[in-house]
Tab-separated table of C-alpha atoms and ligand atoms in Angstrom:
chain	number	residue	atom	x	y	z
A	1	SER	CA	80.510	133.258	96.642
A	2	LYS	CA	81.350	129.635	97.230
A	3	ASP	CA	80.424	128.100	93.877
A	4	ILE	CA	80.497	130.963	91.382
A	5	LEU	CA	82.980	129.135	89.178
A	6	GLY	CA	81.096	125.854	88.968
A	7	ALA	CA	80.823	122.621	90.908
A	8	GLY	CA	83.995	121.612	92.701
A	9	THR	CA	85.357	125.137	92.941
A	10	ALA	CA	85.148	127.413	95.942
A	11	VAL	CA	86.213	130.932	96.767
A	12	LEU	CA	86.884	130.973	100.499
A	13	ALA	CA	87.345	134.681	101.218
A	14	GLY	CA	89.651	135.326	104.168
A	15	PHE	CA	89.987	131.624	104.965
A	16	ALA	CA	93.755	131.939	105.635
A	17	LEU	CA	93.563	134.996	107.899
A	18	ASP	CA	93.440	133.139	111.226
A	19	ALA	CA	96.643	131.271	110.330
A	20	GLU	CA	98.458	134.221	108.735
A	21	GLU	CA	101.243	134.572	111.334
A	22	GLU	CA	102.136	130.889	111.211
A	23	LEU	CA	101.918	130.834	107.420
A	24	LEU	CA	104.295	133.782	107.041
A	25	ALA	CA	106.774	132.371	109.585
A	26	SER	CA	106.672	128.978	107.832
A	27	LEU	CA	107.113	130.605	104.428
A	28	LYS	CA	110.254	132.348	105.699
A	29	ASP	CA	111.671	129.033	106.975
A	30	VAL	CA	111.035	127.299	103.649
A	31	VAL	CA	112.620	129.969	101.462
A	32	GLU	CA	115.660	130.200	103.713
A	33	ARG	CA	116.398	126.613	102.694
A	34	SER	CA	115.069	126.644	99.119
A	35	PRO	CA	115.331	130.264	97.952
A	36	PHE	CA	113.082	131.887	95.377
A	37	ARG	CA	114.437	131.689	91.855
A	38	ASN	CA	113.229	132.667	88.385
A	39	MET	CA	113.066	129.460	86.390
A	40	VAL	CA	113.432	129.154	82.632
A	41	THR	CA	110.681	127.730	80.435
A	42	PRO	CA	111.332	125.009	77.842
A	43	GLY	CA	111.133	127.805	75.267
A	44	GLY	CA	114.012	129.651	76.944
A	45	PHE	CA	112.099	132.461	78.677
A	46	ARG	CA	112.927	133.509	82.249
A	47	MET	CA	109.683	133.529	84.247
A	48	SER	CA	108.734	136.866	85.854
A	49	VAL	CA	107.264	134.940	88.801
A	50	ALA	CA	109.930	133.672	91.244
A	51	MET	CA	109.279	130.197	92.655
A	52	SER	CA	110.140	127.762	95.408
A	53	ASN	CA	108.476	124.581	96.696
A	54	CYS	CA	107.996	122.523	99.816
A	55	GLY	CA	106.756	119.004	100.427
A	56	PRO	CA	107.863	115.711	98.843
A	57	LEU	CA	107.589	117.006	95.258
A	58	GLY	CA	108.349	120.386	93.738
A	59	TRP	CA	107.353	121.830	90.370
A	60	VAL	CA	110.320	122.796	88.213
A	61	THR	CA	110.888	123.980	84.685
A	62	ASP	CA	114.069	124.254	82.646
A	63	ARG	CA	115.108	123.931	79.014
A	64	THR	CA	114.256	120.192	79.105
A	65	GLY	CA	110.617	120.698	80.161
A	66	TYR	CA	108.237	120.903	83.120
A	67	ARG	CA	108.173	118.243	85.822
A	68	TYR	CA	107.752	117.485	89.501
A	69	ASP	CA	111.049	116.619	91.186
A	70	GLN	CA	111.995	115.445	94.699
A	71	ILE	CA	115.206	117.475	94.521
A	72	ASP	CA	115.586	121.248	94.479
A	73	PRO	CA	118.009	121.661	91.557
A	74	GLU	CA	119.343	125.003	92.903
A	75	VAL	CA	120.675	123.487	96.132
A	76	ASN	CA	120.770	119.769	95.191
A	77	ARG	CA	118.746	118.755	98.244
A	78	PRO	CA	115.188	117.556	98.791
A	79	TRP	CA	112.644	120.380	99.065
A	80	PRO	CA	111.898	121.501	102.659
A	81	ALA	CA	109.154	119.528	104.407
A	82	MET	CA	105.656	120.938	104.071
A	83	PRO	CA	105.041	123.014	107.227
A	84	ARG	CA	102.167	121.823	109.389
A	85	ALA	CA	100.368	125.183	109.079
A	86	PHE	CA	100.485	124.886	105.265
A	87	ARG	CA	99.198	121.310	105.193
A	88	GLU	CA	96.428	121.899	107.720
A	89	LEU	CA	95.156	124.977	105.911
A	90	ALA	CA	95.123	123.167	102.563
A	91	THR	CA	93.258	120.120	103.856
A	92	ALA	CA	90.730	122.274	105.760
A	93	ALA	CA	90.022	124.349	102.640
A	94	ALA	CA	89.662	121.262	100.456
A	95	GLU	CA	87.269	119.722	102.958
A	96	GLU	CA	85.202	122.921	102.991
A	97	ALA	CA	84.926	122.642	99.198
A	98	GLY	CA	83.818	118.991	99.301
A	99	PHE	CA	87.160	117.158	99.068
A	100	PRO	CA	87.539	115.486	102.492
A	101	ASN	CA	90.398	113.194	101.435
A	102	PHE	CA	92.827	115.699	99.925
A	103	VAL	CA	96.445	114.940	100.865
A	104	PRO	CA	98.824	117.475	99.262
A	105	ASP	CA	102.266	116.151	98.330
A	106	ALA	CA	103.455	119.334	96.606
A	107	CYS	CA	103.285	123.023	97.450
A	108	LEU	CA	104.495	125.469	94.815
A	109	ILE	CA	105.247	128.927	96.207
A	110	ASN	CA	104.972	131.754	93.696
A	111	ARG	CA	106.316	135.262	94.384
A	112	TYR	CA	104.986	138.136	92.272
A	113	GLU	CA	106.484	141.607	92.293
A	114	PRO	CA	104.744	144.487	90.480
A	115	GLY	CA	104.664	143.676	86.757
A	116	ALA	CA	105.074	139.927	87.227
A	117	ARG	CA	102.444	137.794	85.518
A	118	LEU	CA	101.544	134.213	84.769
A	119	SER	CA	100.225	133.747	81.262
A	120	LEU	CA	97.205	131.561	80.532
A	121	HIS	CA	97.998	127.871	80.982
A	122	GLN	CA	96.524	124.553	82.076
A	123	ASP	CA	97.918	122.486	84.958
A	124	LYS	CA	98.402	119.053	83.390
A	125	ASN	CA	101.560	117.676	85.044
A	126	GLU	CA	99.621	115.885	87.794
A	127	ARG	CA	98.412	112.288	87.517
A	128	ASP	CA	94.907	112.471	88.962
A	129	PHE	CA	92.747	115.340	87.741
A	130	THR	CA	89.969	114.383	90.175
A	131	GLN	CA	92.220	115.803	92.920
A	132	PRO	CA	91.615	119.512	93.523
A	133	ILE	CA	94.197	122.307	93.624
A	134	VAL	CA	94.146	124.662	96.608
A	135	SER	CA	95.514	128.192	96.161
A	136	VAL	CA	96.284	130.646	98.998
A	137	SER	CA	96.877	134.342	98.275
A	138	LEU	CA	99.040	136.494	100.566
A	139	GLY	CA	100.185	140.106	100.253
A	140	LEU	CA	99.238	142.381	97.351
A	141	PRO	CA	95.926	141.804	95.541
A	142	ALA	CA	95.858	140.206	92.102
A	143	THR	CA	93.541	139.677	89.176
A	144	PHE	CA	93.026	136.015	88.470
A	145	LEU	CA	92.061	135.109	84.900
A	146	PHE	CA	89.838	132.072	84.571
A	147	GLY	CA	88.988	130.714	81.152
A	148	GLY	CA	87.605	127.536	79.659
A	149	LEU	CA	88.964	124.291	78.263
A	150	GLU	CA	90.327	125.994	75.117
A	151	ARG	CA	92.973	128.705	75.161
A	152	GLY	CA	90.754	131.050	73.151
A	153	ASP	CA	87.699	130.776	75.435
A	154	LYS	CA	86.598	133.986	77.070
A	155	THR	CA	88.018	134.632	80.535
A	156	GLN	CA	86.438	135.800	83.768
A	157	ARG	CA	88.480	138.103	85.991
A	158	ILE	CA	88.429	137.426	89.718
A	159	GLN	CA	90.089	139.723	92.264
A	160	VAL	CA	91.934	137.875	95.016
A	161	ILE	CA	93.263	139.524	98.156
A	162	HIS	CA	95.412	138.622	101.152
A	163	GLY	CA	93.943	135.645	102.986
A	164	ASP	CA	91.723	134.347	100.173
A	165	VAL	CA	91.781	130.619	99.479
A	166	LEU	CA	90.502	129.178	96.201
A	167	VAL	CA	89.785	125.507	95.615
A	168	TRP	CA	89.759	124.250	92.030
A	169	GLY	CA	88.229	120.880	91.427
A	170	GLY	CA	85.646	119.138	89.323
A	171	SER	CA	85.075	120.573	85.877
A	172	ALA	CA	87.301	123.631	86.564
A	173	ARG	CA	90.407	121.545	87.145
A	174	LEU	CA	91.600	121.620	83.521
A	175	CYS	CA	90.493	125.143	82.673
A	176	TYR	CA	92.971	127.717	81.403
A	177	HIS	CA	93.965	130.266	84.055
A	178	GLY	CA	96.587	132.889	84.773
A	179	ILE	CA	97.455	136.025	86.723
A	180	ALA	CA	97.339	139.522	85.159
A	181	PRO	CA	100.453	141.692	85.615
A	182	LEU	CA	100.625	142.583	89.311
A	183	LYS	CA	99.788	146.217	89.989
A	184	GLU	CA	102.188	148.436	91.912
A	185	GLY	CA	101.446	148.605	95.616
A	186	GLU	CA	102.668	147.837	99.069
A	187	TYR	CA	101.179	145.393	101.541
A	188	PRO	CA	101.678	146.094	105.264
A	189	ARG	CA	104.651	144.098	106.593
A	190	LEU	CA	105.282	142.230	103.328
A	191	GLY	CA	106.077	145.116	100.990
A	192	ARG	CA	105.766	145.128	97.183
A	193	VAL	CA	104.912	141.477	96.814
A	194	ARG	CA	102.214	138.851	96.402
A	195	TYR	CA	102.779	135.247	97.417
A	196	ASN	CA	100.647	132.366	96.234
A	197	LEU	CA	100.804	128.890	97.729
A	198	THR	CA	99.490	126.190	95.390
A	199	PHE	CA	98.815	122.800	96.952
A	200	ARG	CA	98.495	119.698	94.822
A	201	ASN	CA	98.324	115.947	95.010
A	202	VAL	CA	100.734	115.067	92.252
A	203	GLY	CA	100.942	111.321	92.931
B	301	MD3	C1	92.322	127.004	88.056
B	301	MD3	N1	99.301	129.839	89.993
B	301	MD3	O1	101.132	127.885	89.831
B	301	MD3	S1	96.903	129.401	91.645
B	301	MD3	C2	100.186	127.815	89.016
B	301	MD3	O2	98.177	132.683	91.704
B	301	MD3	C3	99.173	128.892	89.051
B	301	MD3	O3	100.158	131.892	91.361
B	301	MD3	C4	98.426	130.968	90.094
B	301	MD3	O4	98.314	128.887	88.236
B	301	MD3	C5	98.950	131.916	91.137
B	301	MD3	O5	100.026	126.896	88.212
B	301	MD3	C6	97.049	130.573	90.359
B	301	MD3	C7	95.318	128.831	91.351
B	301	MD3	C8	95.045	127.776	90.356
B	301	MD3	C9	95.854	126.691	90.186
B	301	MD3	C10	95.467	125.696	89.318
B	301	MD3	C11	94.273	125.779	88.613
B	301	MD3	C12	93.895	127.877	89.647
B	301	MD3	C13	93.492	126.895	88.776
B	301	MD3	C14	93.839	124.747	87.744
B	301	MD3	C15	92.650	124.875	87.081
B	301	MD3	C16	91.893	126.018	87.220
B	302	FE	FE1	98.304	126.988	87.156
């Protein structure tokens, strides 16, 4: 299952399971300081996915556009430091996928409740597209939509579950992708929620 999406991508099933306790404790610490919020897109829509960030740079959107910012605009402070357990998991996963020099400087934390979705988009706010993106799924399962370089290209559907880590590099890096509306459900200990950690080198 490691290369089904093309060179530079990897599906690392269960890769986060050994670190799950530390990851969940660290996630709680981060969102105590920079709480989840539903941001507004440049077009004026409130996102159904609630977001926070940790690390030197955080992804934000508002009526003026998308950007990476050192400051959490909700609390007017820098984003919380990236927890060691987060950083170590991301670098280990990248290395496993063939990116031994990945140094994440941004971690976007997405929270999905049933019905929340992320429509098809490309990630183009980073400087160096040769750097991979590492994604960690926790909690409820989700259907990941993975398309091509054009919005209209046909999409593959990939199921991701708690503990899965996906690495997106190489030719997949600029492909359209999204998350189908989260199905109703309950994950032991976490409840009606999916979290996704997205690690990037933004530069
Ligand atoms: C494939 N988040 O935050 S992460 C995002 O599960 C985002 O919350 C999704 O897309 C989530 O931008 C998916 C995985 C991901 C991230 C970037 C990609 C997959 C990607 C870039 C290219 C191709
Ligand atoms: Fe994305």
